[in-house]
mmCIF file of C-alpha atoms in Angstrom:
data_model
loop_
_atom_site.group_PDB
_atom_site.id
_atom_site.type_symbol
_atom_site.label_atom_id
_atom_site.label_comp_id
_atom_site.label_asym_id
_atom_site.label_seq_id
_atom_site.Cartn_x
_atom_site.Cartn_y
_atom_site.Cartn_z
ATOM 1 C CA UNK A 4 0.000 0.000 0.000
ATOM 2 C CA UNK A 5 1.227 3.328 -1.082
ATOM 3 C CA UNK A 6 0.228 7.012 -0.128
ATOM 4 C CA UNK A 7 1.722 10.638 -1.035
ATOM 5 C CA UNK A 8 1.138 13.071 1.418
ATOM 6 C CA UNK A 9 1.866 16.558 0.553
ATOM 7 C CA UNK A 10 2.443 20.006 2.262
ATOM 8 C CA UNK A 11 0.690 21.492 -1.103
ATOM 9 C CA UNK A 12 -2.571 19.902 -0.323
ATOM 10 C CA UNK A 13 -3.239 23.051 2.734
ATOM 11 C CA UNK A 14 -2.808 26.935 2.719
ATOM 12 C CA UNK A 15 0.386 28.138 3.230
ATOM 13 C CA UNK A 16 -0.552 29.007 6.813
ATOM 14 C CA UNK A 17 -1.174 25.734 8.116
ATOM 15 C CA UNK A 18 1.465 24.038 6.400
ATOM 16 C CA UNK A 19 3.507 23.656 9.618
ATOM 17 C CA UNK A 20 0.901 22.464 11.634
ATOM 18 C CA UNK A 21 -0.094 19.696 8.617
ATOM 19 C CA UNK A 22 3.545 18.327 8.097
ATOM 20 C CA UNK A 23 3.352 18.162 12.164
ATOM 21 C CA UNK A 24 0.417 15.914 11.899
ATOM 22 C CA UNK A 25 1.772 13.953 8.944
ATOM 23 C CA UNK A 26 4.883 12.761 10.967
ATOM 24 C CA UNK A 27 2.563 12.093 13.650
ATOM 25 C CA UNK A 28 0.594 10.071 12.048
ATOM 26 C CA UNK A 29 3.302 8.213 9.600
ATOM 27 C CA UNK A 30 5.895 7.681 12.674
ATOM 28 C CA UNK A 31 5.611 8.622 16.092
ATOM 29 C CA UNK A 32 4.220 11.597 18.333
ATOM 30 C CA UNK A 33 6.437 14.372 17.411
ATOM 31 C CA UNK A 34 6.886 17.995 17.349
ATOM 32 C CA UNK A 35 8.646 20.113 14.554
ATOM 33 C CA UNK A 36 9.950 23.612 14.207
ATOM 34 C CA UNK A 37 11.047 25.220 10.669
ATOM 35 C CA UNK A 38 14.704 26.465 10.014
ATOM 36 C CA UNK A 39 15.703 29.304 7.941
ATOM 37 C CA UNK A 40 17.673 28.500 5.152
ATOM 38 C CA UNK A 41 19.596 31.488 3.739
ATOM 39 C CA UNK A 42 16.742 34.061 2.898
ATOM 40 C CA UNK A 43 14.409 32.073 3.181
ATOM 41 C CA UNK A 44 10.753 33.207 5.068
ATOM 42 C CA UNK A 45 8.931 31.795 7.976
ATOM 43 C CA UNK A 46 6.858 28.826 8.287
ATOM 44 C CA UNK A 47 4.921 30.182 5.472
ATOM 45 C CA UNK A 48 7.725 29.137 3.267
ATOM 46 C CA UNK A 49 7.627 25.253 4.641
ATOM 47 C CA UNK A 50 7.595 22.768 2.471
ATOM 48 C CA UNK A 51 7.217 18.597 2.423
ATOM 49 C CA UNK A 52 5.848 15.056 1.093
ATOM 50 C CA UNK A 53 5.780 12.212 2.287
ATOM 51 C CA UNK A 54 5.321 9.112 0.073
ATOM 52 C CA UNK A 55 4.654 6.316 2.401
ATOM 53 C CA UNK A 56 4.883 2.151 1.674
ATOM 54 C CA UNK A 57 4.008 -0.299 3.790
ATOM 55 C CA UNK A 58 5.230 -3.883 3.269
ATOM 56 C CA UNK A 59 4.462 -6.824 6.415
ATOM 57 C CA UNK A 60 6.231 -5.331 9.333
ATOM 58 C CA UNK A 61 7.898 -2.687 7.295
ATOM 59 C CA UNK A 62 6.770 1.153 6.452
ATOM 60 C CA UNK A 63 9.304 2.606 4.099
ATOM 61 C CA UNK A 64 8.871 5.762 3.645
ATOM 62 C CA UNK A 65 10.269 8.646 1.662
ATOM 63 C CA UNK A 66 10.724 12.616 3.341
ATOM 64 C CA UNK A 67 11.411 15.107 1.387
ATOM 65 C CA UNK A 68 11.329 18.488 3.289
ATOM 66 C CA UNK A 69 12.507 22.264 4.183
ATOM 67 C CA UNK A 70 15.255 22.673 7.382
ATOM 68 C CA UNK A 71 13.898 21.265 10.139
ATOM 69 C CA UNK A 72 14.260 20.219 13.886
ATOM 70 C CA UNK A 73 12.252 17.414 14.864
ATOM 71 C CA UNK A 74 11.592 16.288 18.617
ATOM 72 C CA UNK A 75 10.747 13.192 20.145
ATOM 73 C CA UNK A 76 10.588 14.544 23.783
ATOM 74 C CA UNK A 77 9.599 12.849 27.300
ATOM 75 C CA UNK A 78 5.910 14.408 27.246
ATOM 76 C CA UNK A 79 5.358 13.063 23.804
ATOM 77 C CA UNK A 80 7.026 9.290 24.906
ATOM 78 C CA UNK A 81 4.146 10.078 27.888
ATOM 79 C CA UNK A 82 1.718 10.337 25.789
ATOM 80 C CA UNK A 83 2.043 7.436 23.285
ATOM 81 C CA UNK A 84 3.720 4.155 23.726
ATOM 82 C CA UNK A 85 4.978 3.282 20.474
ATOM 83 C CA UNK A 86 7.699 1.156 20.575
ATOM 84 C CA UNK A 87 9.722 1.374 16.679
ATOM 85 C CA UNK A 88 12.630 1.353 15.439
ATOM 86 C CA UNK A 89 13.855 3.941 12.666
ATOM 87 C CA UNK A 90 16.001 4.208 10.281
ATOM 88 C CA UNK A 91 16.880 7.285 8.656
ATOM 89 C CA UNK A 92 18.706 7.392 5.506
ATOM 90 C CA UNK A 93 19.842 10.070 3.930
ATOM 91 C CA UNK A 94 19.605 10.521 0.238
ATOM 92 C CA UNK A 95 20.035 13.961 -0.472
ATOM 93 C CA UNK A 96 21.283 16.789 1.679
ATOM 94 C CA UNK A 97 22.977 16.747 5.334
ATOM 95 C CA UNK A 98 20.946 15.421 8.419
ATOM 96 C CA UNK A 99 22.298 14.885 12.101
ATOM 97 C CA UNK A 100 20.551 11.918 14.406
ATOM 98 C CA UNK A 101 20.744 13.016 18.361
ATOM 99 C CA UNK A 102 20.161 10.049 21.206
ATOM 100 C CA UNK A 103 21.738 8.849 24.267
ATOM 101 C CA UNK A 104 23.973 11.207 24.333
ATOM 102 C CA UNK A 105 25.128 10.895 20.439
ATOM 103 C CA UNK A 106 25.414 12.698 17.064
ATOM 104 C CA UNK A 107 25.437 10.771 13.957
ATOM 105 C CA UNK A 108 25.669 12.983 11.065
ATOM 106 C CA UNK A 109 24.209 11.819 7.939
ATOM 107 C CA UNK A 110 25.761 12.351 4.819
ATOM 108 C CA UNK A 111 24.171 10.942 1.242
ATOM 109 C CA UNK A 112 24.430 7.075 1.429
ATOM 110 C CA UNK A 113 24.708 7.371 4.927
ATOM 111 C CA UNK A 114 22.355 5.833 7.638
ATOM 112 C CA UNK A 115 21.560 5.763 11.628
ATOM 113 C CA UNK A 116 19.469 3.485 13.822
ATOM 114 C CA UNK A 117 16.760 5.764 16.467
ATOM 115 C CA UNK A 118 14.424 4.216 19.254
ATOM 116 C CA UNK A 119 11.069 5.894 19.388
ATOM 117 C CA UNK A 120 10.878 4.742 23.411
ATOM 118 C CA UNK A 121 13.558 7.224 24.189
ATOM 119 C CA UNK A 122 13.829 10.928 23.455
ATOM 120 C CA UNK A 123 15.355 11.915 20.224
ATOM 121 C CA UNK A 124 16.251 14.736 17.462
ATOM 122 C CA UNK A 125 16.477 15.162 14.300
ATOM 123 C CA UNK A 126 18.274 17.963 13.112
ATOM 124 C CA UNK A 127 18.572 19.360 9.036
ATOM 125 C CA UNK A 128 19.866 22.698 8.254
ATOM 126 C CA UNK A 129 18.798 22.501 4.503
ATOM 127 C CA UNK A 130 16.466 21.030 2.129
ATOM 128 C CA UNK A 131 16.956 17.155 2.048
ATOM 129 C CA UNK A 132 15.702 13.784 1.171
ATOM 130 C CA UNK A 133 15.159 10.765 3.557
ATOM 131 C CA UNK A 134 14.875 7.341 3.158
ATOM 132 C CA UNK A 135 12.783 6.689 6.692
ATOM 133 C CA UNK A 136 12.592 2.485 8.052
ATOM 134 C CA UNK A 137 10.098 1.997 10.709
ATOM 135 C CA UNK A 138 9.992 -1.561 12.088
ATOM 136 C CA UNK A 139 8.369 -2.666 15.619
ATOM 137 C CA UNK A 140 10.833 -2.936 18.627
ATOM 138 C CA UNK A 141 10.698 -6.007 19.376
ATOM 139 C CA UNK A 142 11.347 -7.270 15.845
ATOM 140 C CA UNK A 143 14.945 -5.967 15.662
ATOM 141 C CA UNK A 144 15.755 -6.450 19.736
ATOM 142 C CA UNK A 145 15.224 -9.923 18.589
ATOM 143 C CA UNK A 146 18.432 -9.643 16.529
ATOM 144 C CA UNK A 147 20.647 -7.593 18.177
ATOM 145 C CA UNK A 148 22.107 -7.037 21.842
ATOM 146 C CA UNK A 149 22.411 -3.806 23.682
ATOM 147 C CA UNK A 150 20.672 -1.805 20.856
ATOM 148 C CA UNK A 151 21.133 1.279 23.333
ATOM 149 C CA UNK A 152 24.867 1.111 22.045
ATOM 150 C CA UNK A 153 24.213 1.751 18.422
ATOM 151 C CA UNK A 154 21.495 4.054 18.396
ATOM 152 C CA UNK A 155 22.980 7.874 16.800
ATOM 153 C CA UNK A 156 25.517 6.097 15.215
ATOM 154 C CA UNK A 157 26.584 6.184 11.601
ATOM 155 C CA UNK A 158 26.646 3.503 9.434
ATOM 156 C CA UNK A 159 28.466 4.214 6.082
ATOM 157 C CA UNK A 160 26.073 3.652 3.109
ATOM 158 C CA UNK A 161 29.640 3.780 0.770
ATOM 159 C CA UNK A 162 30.957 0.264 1.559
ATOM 160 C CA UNK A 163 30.069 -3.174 3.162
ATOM 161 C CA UNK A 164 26.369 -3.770 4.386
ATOM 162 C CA UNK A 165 25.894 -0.100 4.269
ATOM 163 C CA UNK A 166 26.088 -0.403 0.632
ATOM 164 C CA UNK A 167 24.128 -3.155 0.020
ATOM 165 C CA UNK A 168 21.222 -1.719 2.079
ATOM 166 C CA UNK A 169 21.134 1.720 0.156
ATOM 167 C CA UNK A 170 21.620 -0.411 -3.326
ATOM 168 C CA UNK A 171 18.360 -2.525 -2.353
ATOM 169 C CA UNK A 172 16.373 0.299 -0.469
ATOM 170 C CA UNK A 173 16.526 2.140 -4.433
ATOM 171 C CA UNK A 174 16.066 -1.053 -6.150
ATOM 172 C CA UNK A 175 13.017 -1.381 -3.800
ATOM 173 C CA UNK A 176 11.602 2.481 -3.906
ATOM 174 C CA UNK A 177 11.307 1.332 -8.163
ATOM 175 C CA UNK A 178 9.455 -1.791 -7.700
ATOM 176 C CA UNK A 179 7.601 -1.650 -4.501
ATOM 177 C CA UNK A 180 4.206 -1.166 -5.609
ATOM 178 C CA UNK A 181 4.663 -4.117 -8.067
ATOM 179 C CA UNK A 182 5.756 -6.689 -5.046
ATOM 180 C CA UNK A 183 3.245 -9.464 -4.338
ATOM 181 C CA UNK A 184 2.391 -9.833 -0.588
ATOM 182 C CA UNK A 185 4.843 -13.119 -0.310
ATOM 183 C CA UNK A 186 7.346 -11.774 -2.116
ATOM 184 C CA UNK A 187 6.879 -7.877 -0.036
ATOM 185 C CA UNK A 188 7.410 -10.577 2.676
ATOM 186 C CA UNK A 189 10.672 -11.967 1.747
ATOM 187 C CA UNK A 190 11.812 -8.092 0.895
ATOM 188 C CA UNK A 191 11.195 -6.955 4.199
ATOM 189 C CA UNK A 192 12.718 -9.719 6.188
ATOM 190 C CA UNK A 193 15.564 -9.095 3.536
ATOM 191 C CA UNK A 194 15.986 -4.929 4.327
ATOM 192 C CA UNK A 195 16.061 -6.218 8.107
ATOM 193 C CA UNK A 196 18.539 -8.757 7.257
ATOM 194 C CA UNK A 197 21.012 -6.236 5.993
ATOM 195 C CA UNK A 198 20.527 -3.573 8.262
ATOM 196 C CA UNK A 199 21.487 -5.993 10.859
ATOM 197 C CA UNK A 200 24.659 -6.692 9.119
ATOM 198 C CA UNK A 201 25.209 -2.957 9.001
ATOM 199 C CA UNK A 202 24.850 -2.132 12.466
ATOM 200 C CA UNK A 203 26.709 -5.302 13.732
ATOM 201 C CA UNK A 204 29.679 -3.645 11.951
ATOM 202 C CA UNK A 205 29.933 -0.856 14.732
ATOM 203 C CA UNK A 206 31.912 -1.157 17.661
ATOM 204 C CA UNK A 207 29.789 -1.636 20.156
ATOM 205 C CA UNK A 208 28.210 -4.383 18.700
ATOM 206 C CA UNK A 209 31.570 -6.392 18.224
ATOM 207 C CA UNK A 210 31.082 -9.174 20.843
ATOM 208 C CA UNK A 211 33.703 -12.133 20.570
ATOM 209 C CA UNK A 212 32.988 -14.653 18.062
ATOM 210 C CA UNK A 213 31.975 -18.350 18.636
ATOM 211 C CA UNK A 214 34.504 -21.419 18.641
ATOM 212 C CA UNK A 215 33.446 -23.472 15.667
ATOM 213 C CA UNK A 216 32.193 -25.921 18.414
ATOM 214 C CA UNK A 217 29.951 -24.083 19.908
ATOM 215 C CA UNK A 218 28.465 -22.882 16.523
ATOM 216 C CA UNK A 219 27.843 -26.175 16.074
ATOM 217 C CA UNK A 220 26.088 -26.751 19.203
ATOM 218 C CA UNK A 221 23.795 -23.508 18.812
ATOM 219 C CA UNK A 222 23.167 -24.609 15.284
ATOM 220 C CA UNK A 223 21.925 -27.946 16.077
ATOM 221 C CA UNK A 224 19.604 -26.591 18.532
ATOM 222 C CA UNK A 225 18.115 -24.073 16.160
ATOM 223 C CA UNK A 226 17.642 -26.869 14.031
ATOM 224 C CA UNK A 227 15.642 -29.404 16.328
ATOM 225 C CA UNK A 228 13.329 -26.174 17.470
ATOM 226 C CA UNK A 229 12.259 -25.620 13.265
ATOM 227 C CA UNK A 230 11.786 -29.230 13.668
ATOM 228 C CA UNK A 231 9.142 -29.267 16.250
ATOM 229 C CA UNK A 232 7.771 -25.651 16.067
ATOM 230 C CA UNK A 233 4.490 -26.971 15.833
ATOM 231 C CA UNK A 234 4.450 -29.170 18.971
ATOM 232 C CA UNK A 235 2.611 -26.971 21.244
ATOM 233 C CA UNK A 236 4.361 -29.008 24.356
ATOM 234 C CA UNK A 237 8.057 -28.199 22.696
ATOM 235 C CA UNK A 238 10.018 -26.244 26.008
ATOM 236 C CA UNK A 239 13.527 -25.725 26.927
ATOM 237 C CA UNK A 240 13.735 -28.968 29.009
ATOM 238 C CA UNK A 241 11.727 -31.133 25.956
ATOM 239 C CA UNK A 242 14.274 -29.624 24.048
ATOM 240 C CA UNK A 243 17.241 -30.972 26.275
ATOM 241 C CA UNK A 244 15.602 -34.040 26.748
ATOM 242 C CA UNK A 245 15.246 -34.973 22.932
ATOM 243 C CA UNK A 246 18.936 -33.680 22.041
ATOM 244 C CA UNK A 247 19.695 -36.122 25.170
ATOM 245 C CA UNK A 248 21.880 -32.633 26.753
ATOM 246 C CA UNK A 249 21.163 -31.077 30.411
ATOM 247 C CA UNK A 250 18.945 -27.605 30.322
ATOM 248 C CA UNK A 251 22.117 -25.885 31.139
ATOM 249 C CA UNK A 252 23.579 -27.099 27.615
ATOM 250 C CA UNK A 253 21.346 -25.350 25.766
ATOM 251 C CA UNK A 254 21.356 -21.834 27.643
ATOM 252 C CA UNK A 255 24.398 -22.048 27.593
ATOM 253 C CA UNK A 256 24.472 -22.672 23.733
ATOM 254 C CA UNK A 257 21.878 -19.410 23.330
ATOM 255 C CA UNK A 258 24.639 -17.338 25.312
ATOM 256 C CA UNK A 259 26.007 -14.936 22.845
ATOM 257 C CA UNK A 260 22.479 -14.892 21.099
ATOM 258 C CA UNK A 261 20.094 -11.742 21.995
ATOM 259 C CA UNK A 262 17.179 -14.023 22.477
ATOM 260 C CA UNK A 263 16.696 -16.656 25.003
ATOM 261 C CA UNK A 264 16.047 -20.444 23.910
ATOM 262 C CA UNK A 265 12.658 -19.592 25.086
ATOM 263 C CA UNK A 266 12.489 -16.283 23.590
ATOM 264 C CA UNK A 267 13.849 -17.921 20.300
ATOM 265 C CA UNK A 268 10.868 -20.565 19.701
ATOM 266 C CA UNK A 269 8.351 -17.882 20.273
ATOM 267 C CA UNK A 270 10.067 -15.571 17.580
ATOM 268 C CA UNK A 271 10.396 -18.474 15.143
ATOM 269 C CA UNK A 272 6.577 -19.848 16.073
ATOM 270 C CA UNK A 273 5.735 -15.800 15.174
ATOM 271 C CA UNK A 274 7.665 -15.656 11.903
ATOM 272 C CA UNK A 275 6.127 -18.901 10.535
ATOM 273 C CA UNK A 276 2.887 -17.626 11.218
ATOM 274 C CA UNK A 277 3.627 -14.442 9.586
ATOM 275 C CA UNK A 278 4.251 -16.999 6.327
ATOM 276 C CA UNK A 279 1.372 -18.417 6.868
ATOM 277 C CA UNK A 280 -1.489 -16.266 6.963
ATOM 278 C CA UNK A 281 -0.014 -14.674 3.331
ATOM 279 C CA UNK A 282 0.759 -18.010 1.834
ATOM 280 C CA UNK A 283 -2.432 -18.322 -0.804
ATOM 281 C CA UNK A 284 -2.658 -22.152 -0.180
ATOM 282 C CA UNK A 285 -4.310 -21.416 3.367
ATOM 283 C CA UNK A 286 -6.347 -18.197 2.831
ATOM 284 C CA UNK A 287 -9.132 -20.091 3.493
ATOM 285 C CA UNK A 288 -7.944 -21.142 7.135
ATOM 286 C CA UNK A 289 -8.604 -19.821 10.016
ATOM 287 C CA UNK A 290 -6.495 -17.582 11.510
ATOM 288 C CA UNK A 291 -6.226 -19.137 15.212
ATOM 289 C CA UNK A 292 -5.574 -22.841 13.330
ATOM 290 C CA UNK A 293 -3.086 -21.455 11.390
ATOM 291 C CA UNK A 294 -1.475 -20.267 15.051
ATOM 292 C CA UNK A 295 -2.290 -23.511 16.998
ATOM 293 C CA UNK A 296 -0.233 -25.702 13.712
ATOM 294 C CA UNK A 297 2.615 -23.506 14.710
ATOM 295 C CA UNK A 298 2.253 -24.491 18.461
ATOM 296 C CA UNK A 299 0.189 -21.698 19.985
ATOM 297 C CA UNK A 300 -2.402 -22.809 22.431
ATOM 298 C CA UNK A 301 -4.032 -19.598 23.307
ATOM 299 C CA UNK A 302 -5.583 -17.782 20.297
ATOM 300 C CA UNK A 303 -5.778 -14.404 22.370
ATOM 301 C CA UNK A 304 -2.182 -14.460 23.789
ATOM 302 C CA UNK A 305 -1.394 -15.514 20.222
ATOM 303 C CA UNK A 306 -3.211 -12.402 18.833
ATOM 304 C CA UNK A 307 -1.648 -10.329 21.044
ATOM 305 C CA UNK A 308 2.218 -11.143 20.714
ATOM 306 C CA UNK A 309 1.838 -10.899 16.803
ATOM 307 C CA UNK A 310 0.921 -7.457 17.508
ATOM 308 C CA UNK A 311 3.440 -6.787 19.627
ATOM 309 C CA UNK A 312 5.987 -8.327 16.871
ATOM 310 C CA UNK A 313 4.533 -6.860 13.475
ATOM 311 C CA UNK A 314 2.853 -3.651 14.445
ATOM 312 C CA UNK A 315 -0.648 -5.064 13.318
ATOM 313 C CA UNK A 316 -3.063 -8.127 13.939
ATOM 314 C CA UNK A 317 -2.710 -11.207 12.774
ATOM 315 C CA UNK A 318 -5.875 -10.514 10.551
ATOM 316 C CA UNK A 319 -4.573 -6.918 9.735
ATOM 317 C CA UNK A 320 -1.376 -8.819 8.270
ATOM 318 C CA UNK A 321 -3.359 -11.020 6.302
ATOM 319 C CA UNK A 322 -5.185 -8.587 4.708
ATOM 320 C CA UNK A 323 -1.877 -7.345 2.580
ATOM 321 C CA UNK A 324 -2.144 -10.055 0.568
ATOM 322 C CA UNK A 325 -5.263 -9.089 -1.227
ATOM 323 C CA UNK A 326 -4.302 -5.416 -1.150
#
């Protein structure tokens, strides 16, 4: 799904106060004030669009936009608990990312990770172009430890994951309204794949990699869990019990991963679902049986951490894919 928001679409006089509600209403609760650039006017003068995409569990969106300071402050955090991730990603112009304490300052190509559940600025002292990610919380706390560490920090879009990223986020902004709801699917989780890689390049997410036996111990119990994700009994101590290991083996296997073993069948059980309910092949089942095949005994508590993971219901998700 696709819309283009506009700054020309209200008077000149309320132009400010619209592009306030559009990032409102696209991101988070924020506020907004104008900057001069050169000669330039007052808020009269402001200017912006946004062109917004959603995928499943990923808005990509595209700012373009006069100087401006936006603010993510403690009354608005008070006010709203949305819990995203974004991504900005500059494409034209200079930009500056301020949290915990840190600047990243965005040149073209260049990107920076931002948590909505803490305050935040956005600074741009000229007319520029973003490239904006928004993902739920959870989704990418799943994949990385310590995210605290790497918010305000830049990630070069000229080399390595960086590069990648920017190459598929334009390959993407071409062909995105084309994308069937499977294949949107596979994009997203692909985006979030490489801006992993990307972040997990800064320093303080360098953690000390794993002996080639204990890769092979967390790998074989990543494989048994796929195995019997749809055994609503499976636990950490079924899990022990079938590899024939103690409980202690296989925390101790999960230590260097962000998730627990527990943690990780949930998020697995959740991403299978997601599959699921836009696979054609089982439109016509129900959502909570597509949720107890994956293991889930509880259709409410299943309802409810789906939300928590993708940012919409399980029936909201499954409505992409005949949109």
């Amino acid at each position: 799904m696709t819309q283009l928001l506009s700054t020309d679409a209200v008077p000149r006089d309320q132009r400010l106060a619209y592009w306030t509600d559009m990032i409102c209403n696209v991101y988070v609760q924020l506020g907004c004030d104008p900057v001069r650039e050169g000669n330039s006017g007052g808020s009269g003068d402001f200017e912006g669009s946004i062109r917004q995409h959603t995928l499943p569990g990923l808005d990509v969106s595209v700012v373009t936009s006069s100087p401006q300071k936006v603010m993510r402050t403690p009354g608005h955090i008070s006010h709203s608990s949305d819990d995203y991730f974004l991504v900005s990603i500059q494409a034209r112009g200079r930009g500056v990312v301020r949290q915990d304490g840190r600047d990243a300052v965005l040149s073209a190509g260049d990107f920076a990770l931002y948590d909505s559940t803490r305050p935040y600025q956005l600074l741009f002292d000229e007319s520029f172009e973003q490239i904006v990610l928004k993902l739920p919380g959870e989704r990418l706390r799943s994949e990385l430890r310590d995210t605290q560490a790497l918010t305000a920090t830049t990630v070069s879009g000229r080399e390595g994951a960086g590069h990648l990223l920017l190459g598929m986020i334009r390959t993407l902004r071409e062909d995105i309204d084309m994308l069937q709801p499977a294949s949107a699917l596979a994009v997203a989780n692909g985006v979030q794949n490489i801006l992993v890689a990307g972040l997990q390049t800064l320093p303080a997410a360098s953690a000390p990699s794993l002996s080639n036996l204990a890769a092979y111990h967390l790998a074989r119990v990543k494989r048994r869990i796929d195995e019997q994700l749809g055994d609503p009994s499976l636990s950490v101590s079924t899990l022990a019990a079938g590899l024939g290991v103690s409980v202690s083996h296989i925390h101790r296997a999960f230590r260097s991963e962000p998730l627990t073993p527990s943690q990780y069948i949930w998020e697995r059980r959740l991403e299978a679902c997601s599959r699921d309910l836009l696979e054609p092949r089982l439109a016509g089942r129900p959502v909570a049986d597509i949720a107890y095949g994956r293991g889930f005994n509880d259709a409410a508590h299943f309802s409810r951490a789906f939300k928590e993971r993708f940012g919409c219901s399980p029936r909201e998700w499954r409505q992409q894919r005949t949109q």
